[in-house]
Amino acid sequence: MVYGTSLVCNGFLDVADNYIMRSDTLLIPGPIELSDNVQKALDCPSLSHTGPEFTAIFQRVLQNCRKLFKAHETEGQPIVLAGSGTLGWDIAAANLIDPDEKVLVLSTGFFGDSFADCLELYGAKVDKLAAPMGEQVPLEEVEKALKRNRYKAITVTHVDTSTAVLTDVEAVAELAHRIAPDTLIIVDGVCSIGCEEFKFDEWGIDYCLTASQKAVGAPPGLSISMISSRALNQVAARPRSYFASLRKWIPIMQSYESGKGAYFATPAIQLINSLDVALKEILADSLESRWAKHRQTSDWLKDKLVNTLKLKLVTNSKQAAHGLTAVYVEEPGRLISYLKQNGVVIAGGIHKPIASKYVRIGHMGVSACREELHHITRCYDLISDELGRP
Ligand SMILES: *Cc1c(COP(=O)(O)O)cnc(C)c1O
């Protein structure tokens, strides 16, 4: 039996045998590889969810979430709930938009489209601006739409993980503040928070949602978000979700952040302990240097793929994300299985119009920030081998 305190990062437990195999090198755009200490923090005993030990952990997590979003000054509130990134869409739709209110959705791929679906399910009237393939929605179109209609909110996917398009959220927010100052600005930061420059306060964002398993570098299972005081004042009196009700959760989050346990529904103790370690690791360095490391790693890989292997990125390079790379290849299935046979896991395409034509390589968190980028270089070498084979 080899599990317990000797658990190695990347190990997983085969319950039937009590046997740990080392897993493959995981280079998909989430869930991402965990650092050793984040992995170990999952092995935390059951604690009372309102007791002093867990309360101290959750207090620190919420305080550190403010830093993660660069939301120190606002009277807004970080929110950490059991759930995945998707829950953030439900939170926004159920609490911030009343039925029949108009929302402008900027879509740069699968995730923008899905956010629009979620809003529509809750009864919002959605106007969707879909970007040309691999690009951002042109600002002139956003400007026209904001001038033509009054919107309760505008939503932006910071990085659409299906296309690796990075949207200039600062520019969109600046435009919205200028033309439609009452419109709430909602950002899907699931694939950007922790790896791309993001400034909640400075850019005047009202709600930003992310998840634990992408650039934050914790296990999947937590929805992490930040809401502004302006948006808090507009939370629906009758939210259309019980679990995702901010009326229920905000007092609970405020209580934990001030160091007192409180109960609405049981928090995910072990996951939050693991998130605590992930956030400490992110903040031990500055966020700025973490963003810079992701840029360097991303630039290195994209340069090799484009200039050495002569491949074409899905994104136009000025609008490319730094936590993943989406690249067209002739036979995605063949490439993915060759890498898998060699112990490296990358992802296929998910944006419908081009889904069978490209692959996605994730480089977020530890795999992108280590001194030695051996996982990324190995992945590149394997791609180069496979494409060179007859
Ligand atoms: C992964 C992702 C989501 C969905 O998050 P889940 O944790 O899978 O629910 C939403 N938006 C973006 C941009 C994502 O990358």
CSV table of C-alpha atoms and ligand atoms in Angstrom, one decimal:
chain,number,residue,atom,x,y,z
A,1,MET,CA,0.0,0.0,0.0
A,2,VAL,CA,1.5,3.2,-1.1
A,3,TYR,CA,-0.9,5.9,-0.4
A,4,GLY,CA,-1.3,8.2,2.5
A,5,THR,CA,1.4,10.7,3.5
A,6,SER,CA,3.7,9.4,0.7
A,7,LEU,CA,1.1,10.4,-1.9
A,8,VAL,CA,2.9,11.9,-4.8
A,9,CYS,CA,1.6,14.7,-7.0
A,10,ASN,CA,0.0,13.2,-10.0
A,11,GLY,CA,-0.7,9.9,-8.3
A,12,PHE,CA,-4.2,8.6,-8.3
A,13,LEU,CA,-5.8,5.9,-6.2
A,14,ASP,CA,-7.2,2.8,-7.8
A,15,VAL,CA,-9.7,2.0,-5.0
A,16,ALA,CA,-10.0,-1.7,-6.0
A,17,ASP,CA,-6.3,-2.4,-5.4
A,18,ASN,CA,-5.3,0.4,-3.1
A,19,TYR,CA,-2.7,1.0,-5.7
A,20,ILE,CA,-1.4,4.2,-7.0
A,21,MET,CA,-0.2,4.6,-10.6
A,22,ARG,CA,1.5,7.7,-11.7
A,23,SER,CA,-0.9,9.4,-14.1
A,24,ASP,CA,-0.1,10.9,-17.5
A,25,THR,CA,1.1,14.4,-17.9
A,26,LEU,CA,-2.1,16.4,-18.1
A,27,LEU,CA,-2.0,19.3,-20.5
A,28,ILE,CA,-5.7,20.0,-21.1
A,29,PRO,CA,-7.3,23.4,-20.4
A,30,GLY,CA,-8.6,22.2,-17.0
A,31,PRO,CA,-8.7,20.4,-14.8
A,32,ILE,CA,-5.0,21.0,-14.6
A,33,GLU,CA,-2.1,19.3,-12.8
A,34,LEU,CA,-2.0,20.0,-9.1
A,35,SER,CA,1.1,21.1,-7.2
A,36,ASP,CA,2.3,18.5,-4.6
A,37,ASN,CA,1.0,20.7,-1.7
A,38,VAL,CA,-2.3,21.4,-3.2
A,39,GLN,CA,-2.7,17.6,-3.8
A,40,LYS,CA,-1.7,16.8,-0.2
A,41,ALA,CA,-4.2,19.4,1.2
A,42,LEU,CA,-7.0,17.2,-0.1
A,43,ASP,CA,-6.0,14.7,2.6
A,44,CYS,CA,-7.6,16.8,5.3
A,45,PRO,CA,-9.7,15.2,8.0
A,46,SER,CA,-13.4,16.0,8.3
A,47,LEU,CA,-13.8,19.3,10.2
A,48,SER,CA,-16.9,20.9,11.6
A,49,HIS,CA,-17.9,23.4,8.9
A,50,THR,CA,-18.7,26.0,11.6
A,51,GLY,CA,-15.8,25.2,13.9
A,52,PRO,CA,-12.7,27.4,14.5
A,53,GLU,CA,-10.3,25.3,12.3
A,54,PHE,CA,-12.4,25.4,9.1
A,55,THR,CA,-13.6,29.0,9.8
A,56,ALA,CA,-9.9,30.2,9.8
A,57,ILE,CA,-9.3,28.4,6.5
A,58,PHE,CA,-12.4,29.8,4.8
A,59,GLN,CA,-11.7,33.3,6.1
A,60,ARG,CA,-8.2,33.2,4.6
A,61,VAL,CA,-9.6,31.8,1.3
A,62,LEU,CA,-12.1,34.6,1.0
A,63,GLN,CA,-9.6,37.2,1.8
A,64,ASN,CA,-7.2,35.8,-0.7
A,65,CYS,CA,-9.9,35.6,-3.4
A,66,ARG,CA,-10.2,39.4,-3.1
A,67,LYS,CA,-6.5,39.6,-4.0
A,68,LEU,CA,-6.9,37.0,-6.8
A,69,PHE,CA,-9.5,39.2,-8.5
A,70,LYS,CA,-7.7,42.4,-7.5
A,71,ALA,CA,-10.9,43.5,-5.7
A,72,HIS,CA,-9.4,44.9,-2.5
A,73,GLU,CA,-11.2,48.2,-2.4
A,74,THR,CA,-14.7,47.3,-3.2
A,75,GLU,CA,-17.4,46.6,-0.7
A,76,GLY,CA,-18.3,43.7,-3.0
A,77,GLN,CA,-18.0,40.1,-1.9
A,78,PRO,CA,-16.1,37.0,-2.9
A,79,ILE,CA,-18.2,33.9,-3.0
A,80,VAL,CA,-16.9,30.3,-2.9
A,81,LEU,CA,-19.5,27.6,-3.4
A,82,ALA,CA,-19.5,23.9,-4.0
A,83,GLY,CA,-20.1,23.5,-7.7
A,84,SER,CA,-18.2,23.9,-11.0
A,85,GLY,CA,-17.5,27.0,-13.1
A,86,THR,CA,-20.9,26.7,-14.7
A,87,LEU,CA,-22.6,27.5,-11.4
A,88,GLY,CA,-21.3,31.1,-11.8
A,89,TRP,CA,-23.6,31.4,-14.9
A,90,ASP,CA,-26.6,30.3,-12.8
A,91,ILE,CA,-25.7,32.7,-10.1
A,92,ALA,CA,-25.5,35.6,-12.5
A,93,ALA,CA,-28.7,34.6,-14.3
A,94,ALA,CA,-30.8,33.8,-11.2
A,95,ASN,CA,-29.8,36.8,-9.2
A,96,LEU,CA,-28.9,39.7,-11.5
A,97,ILE,CA,-31.3,39.4,-14.4
A,98,ASP,CA,-35.1,39.5,-14.1
A,99,PRO,CA,-37.2,37.6,-16.7
A,100,ASP,CA,-37.5,39.6,-19.9
A,101,GLU,CA,-34.6,41.9,-19.1
A,102,LYS,CA,-32.1,42.3,-22.0
A,103,VAL,CA,-28.6,41.0,-21.9
A,104,LEU,CA,-25.9,41.6,-24.5
A,105,VAL,CA,-23.7,38.5,-24.8
A,106,LEU,CA,-20.3,38.7,-26.5
A,107,SER,CA,-19.4,35.3,-27.8
A,108,THR,CA,-16.1,34.1,-28.9
A,109,GLY,CA,-16.9,30.4,-28.9
A,110,PHE,CA,-18.6,27.5,-27.2
A,111,PHE,CA,-18.5,29.0,-23.7
A,112,GLY,CA,-20.0,32.3,-24.7
A,113,ASP,CA,-22.7,30.4,-26.6
A,114,SER,CA,-23.4,28.3,-23.5
A,115,PHE,CA,-23.6,31.3,-21.2
A,116,ALA,CA,-26.2,32.7,-23.5
A,117,ASP,CA,-28.2,29.5,-23.3
A,118,CYS,CA,-28.1,29.6,-19.5
A,119,LEU,CA,-29.3,33.2,-19.5
A,120,GLU,CA,-32.1,32.3,-21.8
A,121,LEU,CA,-33.2,29.4,-19.7
A,122,TYR,CA,-33.7,31.8,-16.9
A,123,GLY,CA,-35.9,34.0,-19.1
A,124,ALA,CA,-33.4,36.7,-20.2
A,125,LYS,CA,-33.8,38.3,-23.6
A,126,VAL,CA,-30.4,37.7,-25.1
A,127,ASP,CA,-28.8,39.6,-28.0
A,128,LYS,CA,-25.7,37.7,-28.9
A,129,LEU,CA,-22.8,39.2,-30.8
A,130,ALA,CA,-20.8,36.3,-32.2
A,131,ALA,CA,-17.2,37.1,-33.1
A,132,PRO,CA,-15.6,36.1,-36.4
A,133,MET,CA,-13.7,32.8,-36.0
A,134,GLY,CA,-10.6,33.2,-33.8
A,135,GLU,CA,-11.2,36.9,-33.1
A,136,GLN,CA,-12.8,39.1,-30.5
A,137,VAL,CA,-16.2,40.8,-31.1
A,138,PRO,CA,-15.2,44.1,-32.8
A,139,LEU,CA,-15.6,47.0,-30.3
A,140,GLU,CA,-17.6,49.0,-32.9
A,141,GLU,CA,-20.3,46.3,-32.9
A,142,VAL,CA,-20.4,46.4,-29.1
A,143,GLU,CA,-20.7,50.1,-29.2
A,144,LYS,CA,-23.5,50.0,-31.8
A,145,ALA,CA,-25.5,47.5,-29.8
A,146,LEU,CA,-25.1,49.4,-26.6
A,147,LYS,CA,-26.3,52.6,-28.3
A,148,ARG,CA,-29.3,50.9,-29.9
A,149,ASN,CA,-30.6,49.1,-26.8
A,150,ARG,CA,-30.7,49.4,-23.0
A,151,TYR,CA,-29.2,46.3,-21.5
A,152,LYS,CA,-29.4,45.1,-17.9
A,153,ALA,CA,-26.0,43.4,-18.4
A,154,ILE,CA,-23.3,42.7,-20.8
A,155,THR,CA,-21.4,39.4,-20.6
A,156,VAL,CA,-17.9,38.8,-21.8
A,157,THR,CA,-15.9,35.5,-21.8
A,158,HIS,CA,-12.4,36.7,-21.0
A,159,VAL,CA,-10.8,33.6,-22.5
A,160,ASP,CA,-13.1,31.3,-24.5
A,161,THR,CA,-11.5,27.9,-23.8
A,162,SER,CA,-12.9,26.5,-27.0
A,163,THR,CA,-11.1,28.9,-29.3
A,164,ALA,CA,-8.4,30.4,-27.0
A,165,VAL,CA,-9.5,33.9,-27.9
A,166,LEU,CA,-8.6,36.4,-25.3
A,167,THR,CA,-11.0,39.3,-25.2
A,168,ASP,CA,-9.8,42.8,-24.1
A,169,VAL,CA,-12.1,43.0,-21.1
A,170,GLU,CA,-10.7,46.3,-20.0
A,171,ALA,CA,-11.6,47.9,-23.3
A,172,VAL,CA,-15.1,46.4,-23.3
A,173,ALA,CA,-15.7,47.6,-19.7
A,174,GLU,CA,-14.4,51.1,-20.6
A,175,LEU,CA,-16.8,51.2,-23.5
A,176,ALA,CA,-19.7,50.0,-21.5
A,177,HIS,CA,-19.1,52.4,-18.7
A,178,ARG,CA,-19.0,55.3,-21.2
A,179,ILE,CA,-22.0,54.4,-23.3
A,180,ALA,CA,-24.2,52.4,-20.9
A,181,PRO,CA,-23.2,53.4,-17.4
A,182,ASP,CA,-26.1,51.5,-15.8
A,183,THR,CA,-25.3,48.2,-17.6
A,184,LEU,CA,-23.8,45.6,-15.3
A,185,ILE,CA,-20.5,44.1,-16.6
A,186,ILE,CA,-20.3,40.3,-16.1
A,187,VAL,CA,-17.1,38.4,-16.9
A,188,ASP,CA,-16.6,34.7,-17.4
A,189,GLY,CA,-13.1,34.4,-16.1
A,190,VAL,CA,-13.0,30.6,-15.8
A,191,CYS,CA,-10.0,30.3,-18.1
A,192,SER,CA,-8.3,33.6,-17.2
A,193,ILE,CA,-8.4,34.3,-13.5
A,194,GLY,CA,-4.9,33.3,-12.2
A,195,CYS,CA,-3.2,33.4,-15.6
A,196,GLU,CA,-4.3,36.6,-17.4
A,197,GLU,CA,-4.1,40.2,-16.3
A,198,PHE,CA,-7.4,41.0,-14.6
A,199,LYS,CA,-8.4,44.0,-12.4
A,200,PHE,CA,-11.9,43.8,-10.9
A,201,ASP,CA,-11.8,47.2,-9.2
A,202,GLU,CA,-9.8,49.1,-11.6
A,203,TRP,CA,-11.8,48.0,-14.6
A,204,GLY,CA,-15.2,48.4,-12.9
A,205,ILE,CA,-16.4,44.8,-13.2
A,206,ASP,CA,-19.7,43.9,-11.5
A,207,TYR,CA,-19.5,40.1,-11.4
A,208,CYS,CA,-16.7,37.8,-12.3
A,209,LEU,CA,-16.9,34.0,-12.1
A,210,THR,CA,-14.2,31.4,-12.2
A,211,ALA,CA,-13.6,27.8,-11.1
A,212,SER,CA,-11.1,26.0,-9.0
A,213,GLN,CA,-9.7,23.6,-11.6
A,214,LYS,CA,-8.3,25.9,-14.2
A,215,ALA,CA,-5.6,28.6,-13.7
A,216,VAL,CA,-6.3,28.6,-10.0
A,217,GLY,CA,-4.7,25.2,-9.8
A,218,ALA,CA,-7.0,23.4,-7.3
A,219,PRO,CA,-9.2,20.4,-7.8
A,220,PRO,CA,-12.5,20.7,-9.7
A,221,GLY,CA,-15.6,21.3,-7.5
A,222,LEU,CA,-15.6,24.9,-6.5
A,223,SER,CA,-17.3,27.9,-8.1
A,224,ILE,CA,-15.3,31.0,-7.2
A,225,SER,CA,-16.7,34.5,-7.9
A,226,MET,CA,-16.6,38.2,-7.0
A,227,ILE,CA,-19.5,40.6,-7.0
A,228,SER,CA,-19.4,44.4,-6.8
A,229,SER,CA,-21.3,46.4,-4.3
A,230,ARG,CA,-23.2,48.0,-7.2
A,231,ALA,CA,-24.4,44.5,-8.3
A,232,LEU,CA,-25.1,43.5,-4.8
A,233,ASN,CA,-27.6,46.3,-4.5
A,234,GLN,CA,-29.4,44.9,-7.6
A,235,VAL,CA,-29.6,41.3,-6.4
A,236,ALA,CA,-33.2,40.1,-7.1
A,237,ALA,CA,-35.5,40.0,-4.2
A,238,ARG,CA,-36.7,36.6,-5.4
A,239,PRO,CA,-33.8,34.8,-7.0
A,240,ARG,CA,-34.9,32.0,-9.3
A,241,SER,CA,-32.6,29.4,-7.7
A,242,TYR,CA,-32.6,28.1,-4.1
A,243,PHE,CA,-29.0,26.9,-3.9
A,244,ALA,CA,-27.6,29.7,-6.0
A,245,SER,CA,-29.4,32.4,-4.1
A,246,LEU,CA,-27.1,35.3,-3.3
A,247,ARG,CA,-29.6,36.5,-0.7
A,248,LYS,CA,-28.8,33.3,1.2
A,249,TRP,CA,-25.1,33.1,0.5
A,250,ILE,CA,-23.8,36.7,0.9
A,251,PRO,CA,-24.4,36.9,4.7
A,252,ILE,CA,-22.7,33.5,5.0
A,253,MET,CA,-19.7,34.6,3.0
A,254,GLN,CA,-19.5,37.9,5.0
A,255,SER,CA,-19.6,35.9,8.2
A,256,TYR,CA,-16.8,33.5,7.3
A,257,GLU,CA,-14.7,36.4,6.0
A,258,SER,CA,-15.1,38.1,9.3
A,259,GLY,CA,-14.0,34.9,11.1
A,260,LYS,CA,-17.3,33.5,12.2
A,261,GLY,CA,-18.8,30.2,10.9
A,262,ALA,CA,-22.3,30.3,9.5
A,263,TYR,CA,-24.6,27.8,7.7
A,264,PHE,CA,-26.8,27.8,4.7
A,265,ALA,CA,-25.5,24.7,2.9
A,266,THR,CA,-22.4,22.6,3.8
A,267,PRO,CA,-19.2,23.9,2.2
A,268,ALA,CA,-16.8,21.5,0.6
A,269,ILE,CA,-14.3,21.3,3.4
A,270,GLN,CA,-11.5,19.4,1.8
A,271,LEU,CA,-11.7,21.2,-1.5
A,272,ILE,CA,-11.6,24.6,0.3
A,273,ASN,CA,-8.5,23.4,2.2
A,274,SER,CA,-6.9,22.6,-1.1
A,275,LEU,CA,-7.9,25.9,-2.6
A,276,ASP,CA,-6.4,27.6,0.4
A,277,VAL,CA,-3.0,26.1,-0.5
A,278,ALA,CA,-3.5,26.9,-4.2
A,279,LEU,CA,-4.2,30.6,-3.5
A,280,LYS,CA,-1.2,30.9,-1.1
A,281,GLU,CA,1.0,29.5,-3.8
A,282,ILE,CA,-0.4,32.0,-6.4
A,283,LEU,CA,0.0,34.9,-4.0
A,284,ALA,CA,3.4,33.9,-2.7
A,285,ASP,CA,4.7,35.3,-6.0
A,286,SER,CA,3.0,38.4,-7.3
A,287,LEU,CA,0.1,38.0,-9.6
A,288,GLU,CA,1.9,40.2,-12.2
A,289,SER,CA,4.8,37.7,-12.3
A,290,ARG,CA,2.4,34.8,-12.6
A,291,TRP,CA,0.8,36.5,-15.6
A,292,ALA,CA,4.2,37.1,-17.1
A,293,LYS,CA,5.2,33.4,-16.7
A,294,HIS,CA,2.1,32.3,-18.4
A,295,ARG,CA,2.8,34.8,-21.2
A,296,GLN,CA,6.4,33.5,-21.6
A,297,THR,CA,5.4,29.8,-21.7
A,298,SER,CA,2.6,30.5,-24.1
A,299,ASP,CA,4.8,32.7,-26.4
A,300,TRP,CA,7.4,29.9,-26.5
A,301,LEU,CA,5.0,27.2,-27.5
A,302,LYS,CA,3.0,29.3,-30.0
A,303,ASP,CA,6.3,30.5,-31.6
A,304,LYS,CA,7.4,26.9,-32.0
A,305,LEU,CA,4.1,25.6,-33.4
A,306,VAL,CA,3.8,28.5,-35.8
A,307,ASN,CA,7.4,29.2,-36.9
A,308,THR,CA,9.0,25.8,-36.6
A,309,LEU,CA,6.1,23.4,-37.4
A,310,LYS,CA,4.3,25.9,-39.7
A,311,LEU,CA,0.9,25.3,-38.0
A,312,LYS,CA,-1.9,27.8,-37.9
A,313,LEU,CA,-3.4,28.9,-34.6
A,314,VAL,CA,-7.2,29.1,-34.2
A,315,THR,CA,-6.7,32.6,-32.8
A,316,ASN,CA,-5.1,35.6,-34.5
A,317,SER,CA,-2.0,35.9,-32.4
A,318,LYS,CA,-2.7,39.4,-30.9
A,319,GLN,CA,-5.9,38.0,-29.4
A,320,ALA,CA,-4.5,34.7,-28.1
A,321,ALA,CA,-4.9,33.4,-24.6
A,322,HIS,CA,-1.9,32.6,-22.5
A,323,GLY,CA,-3.2,29.6,-20.6
A,324,LEU,CA,-3.9,27.4,-23.6
A,325,THR,CA,-3.1,27.1,-27.3
A,326,ALA,CA,-5.7,26.1,-29.9
A,327,VAL,CA,-4.0,25.0,-33.1
A,328,TYR,CA,-5.2,23.5,-36.4
A,329,VAL,CA,-3.7,20.1,-37.3
A,330,GLU,CA,-4.5,17.7,-40.1
A,331,GLU,CA,-5.5,14.7,-38.0
A,332,PRO,CA,-6.3,15.8,-34.5
A,333,GLY,CA,-7.4,12.3,-33.4
A,334,ARG,CA,-4.2,10.7,-34.6
A,335,LEU,CA,-2.1,13.4,-32.8
A,336,ILE,CA,-4.0,13.1,-29.6
A,337,SER,CA,-3.7,9.3,-29.4
A,338,TYR,CA,0.0,9.4,-30.3
A,339,LEU,CA,0.6,11.8,-27.4
A,340,LYS,CA,-1.6,9.7,-25.1
A,341,GLN,CA,0.5,6.6,-25.9
A,342,ASN,CA,3.5,8.6,-24.8
A,343,GLY,CA,1.9,9.7,-21.6
A,344,VAL,CA,0.8,13.3,-22.5
A,345,VAL,CA,-2.8,14.2,-22.6
A,346,ILE,CA,-4.1,17.2,-24.6
A,347,ALA,CA,-7.6,18.0,-25.6
A,348,GLY,CA,-9.6,18.0,-28.9
A,349,GLY,CA,-11.7,20.8,-30.4
A,350,ILE,CA,-15.1,21.7,-28.9
A,351,HIS,CA,-16.1,24.8,-30.9
A,352,LYS,CA,-18.7,23.3,-33.3
A,353,PRO,CA,-17.8,24.9,-36.7
A,354,ILE,CA,-14.2,23.7,-36.4
A,355,ALA,CA,-14.4,21.0,-33.8
A,356,SER,CA,-12.8,18.2,-35.9
A,357,LYS,CA,-9.9,20.4,-37.1
A,358,TYR,CA,-7.9,21.4,-34.1
A,359,VAL,CA,-6.4,20.5,-30.8
A,360,ARG,CA,-6.1,22.4,-27.5
A,361,ILE,CA,-3.0,22.3,-25.3
A,362,GLY,CA,-3.4,23.6,-21.8
A,363,HIS,CA,-0.6,25.4,-20.1
A,364,MET,CA,-1.9,26.8,-16.9
A,365,GLY,CA,-0.6,26.7,-13.3
A,366,VAL,CA,2.4,24.6,-12.4
A,367,SER,CA,3.0,23.2,-15.8
A,368,ALA,CA,3.4,26.8,-17.1
A,369,CYS,CA,5.2,28.3,-14.1
A,370,ARG,CA,7.9,25.8,-13.2
A,371,GLU,CA,11.5,26.8,-13.7
A,372,GLU,CA,11.9,23.9,-16.1
A,373,LEU,CA,9.1,23.7,-18.6
A,374,HIS,CA,9.7,20.0,-19.2
A,375,HIS,CA,6.1,19.1,-19.6
A,376,ILE,CA,5.5,21.7,-22.3
A,377,THR,CA,8.7,20.9,-24.1
A,378,ARG,CA,8.0,17.2,-24.0
A,379,CYS,CA,4.5,17.9,-25.4
A,380,TYR,CA,6.0,20.0,-28.2
A,381,ASP,CA,8.7,17.4,-29.0
A,382,LEU,CA,6.0,14.7,-29.3
A,383,ILE,CA,3.9,16.9,-31.6
A,384,SER,CA,6.9,17.6,-33.7
A,385,ASP,CA,7.7,13.8,-33.9
A,386,GLU,CA,4.2,12.9,-34.9
A,387,LEU,CA,3.8,15.5,-37.5
A,388,GLY,CA,7.1,14.6,-39.0
A,389,ARG,CA,6.1,10.9,-39.4
A,390,PRO,CA,4.7,9.7,-42.7
B,1,LIG,C1,-14.4,25.4,-18.2
B,1,LIG,C2,-15.2,26.7,-18.5
B,1,LIG,C3,-16.5,26.9,-18.1
B,1,LIG,C4,-17.2,25.8,-17.3
B,1,LIG,O1,-16.6,25.5,-16.1
B,1,LIG,P1,-17.0,24.0,-15.5
B,1,LIG,O2,-16.1,24.1,-14.3
B,1,LIG,O3,-16.6,23.0,-16.5
B,1,LIG,O4,-18.4,24.0,-15.1
B,1,LIG,C5,-17.1,28.1,-18.3
B,1,LIG,N1,-16.4,29.0,-19.0
B,1,LIG,C6,-15.2,28.9,-19.4
B,1,LIG,C7,-14.5,30.0,-20.2
B,1,LIG,C8,-14.5,27.7,-19.2
B,1,LIG,O5,-13.3,27.5,-19.6
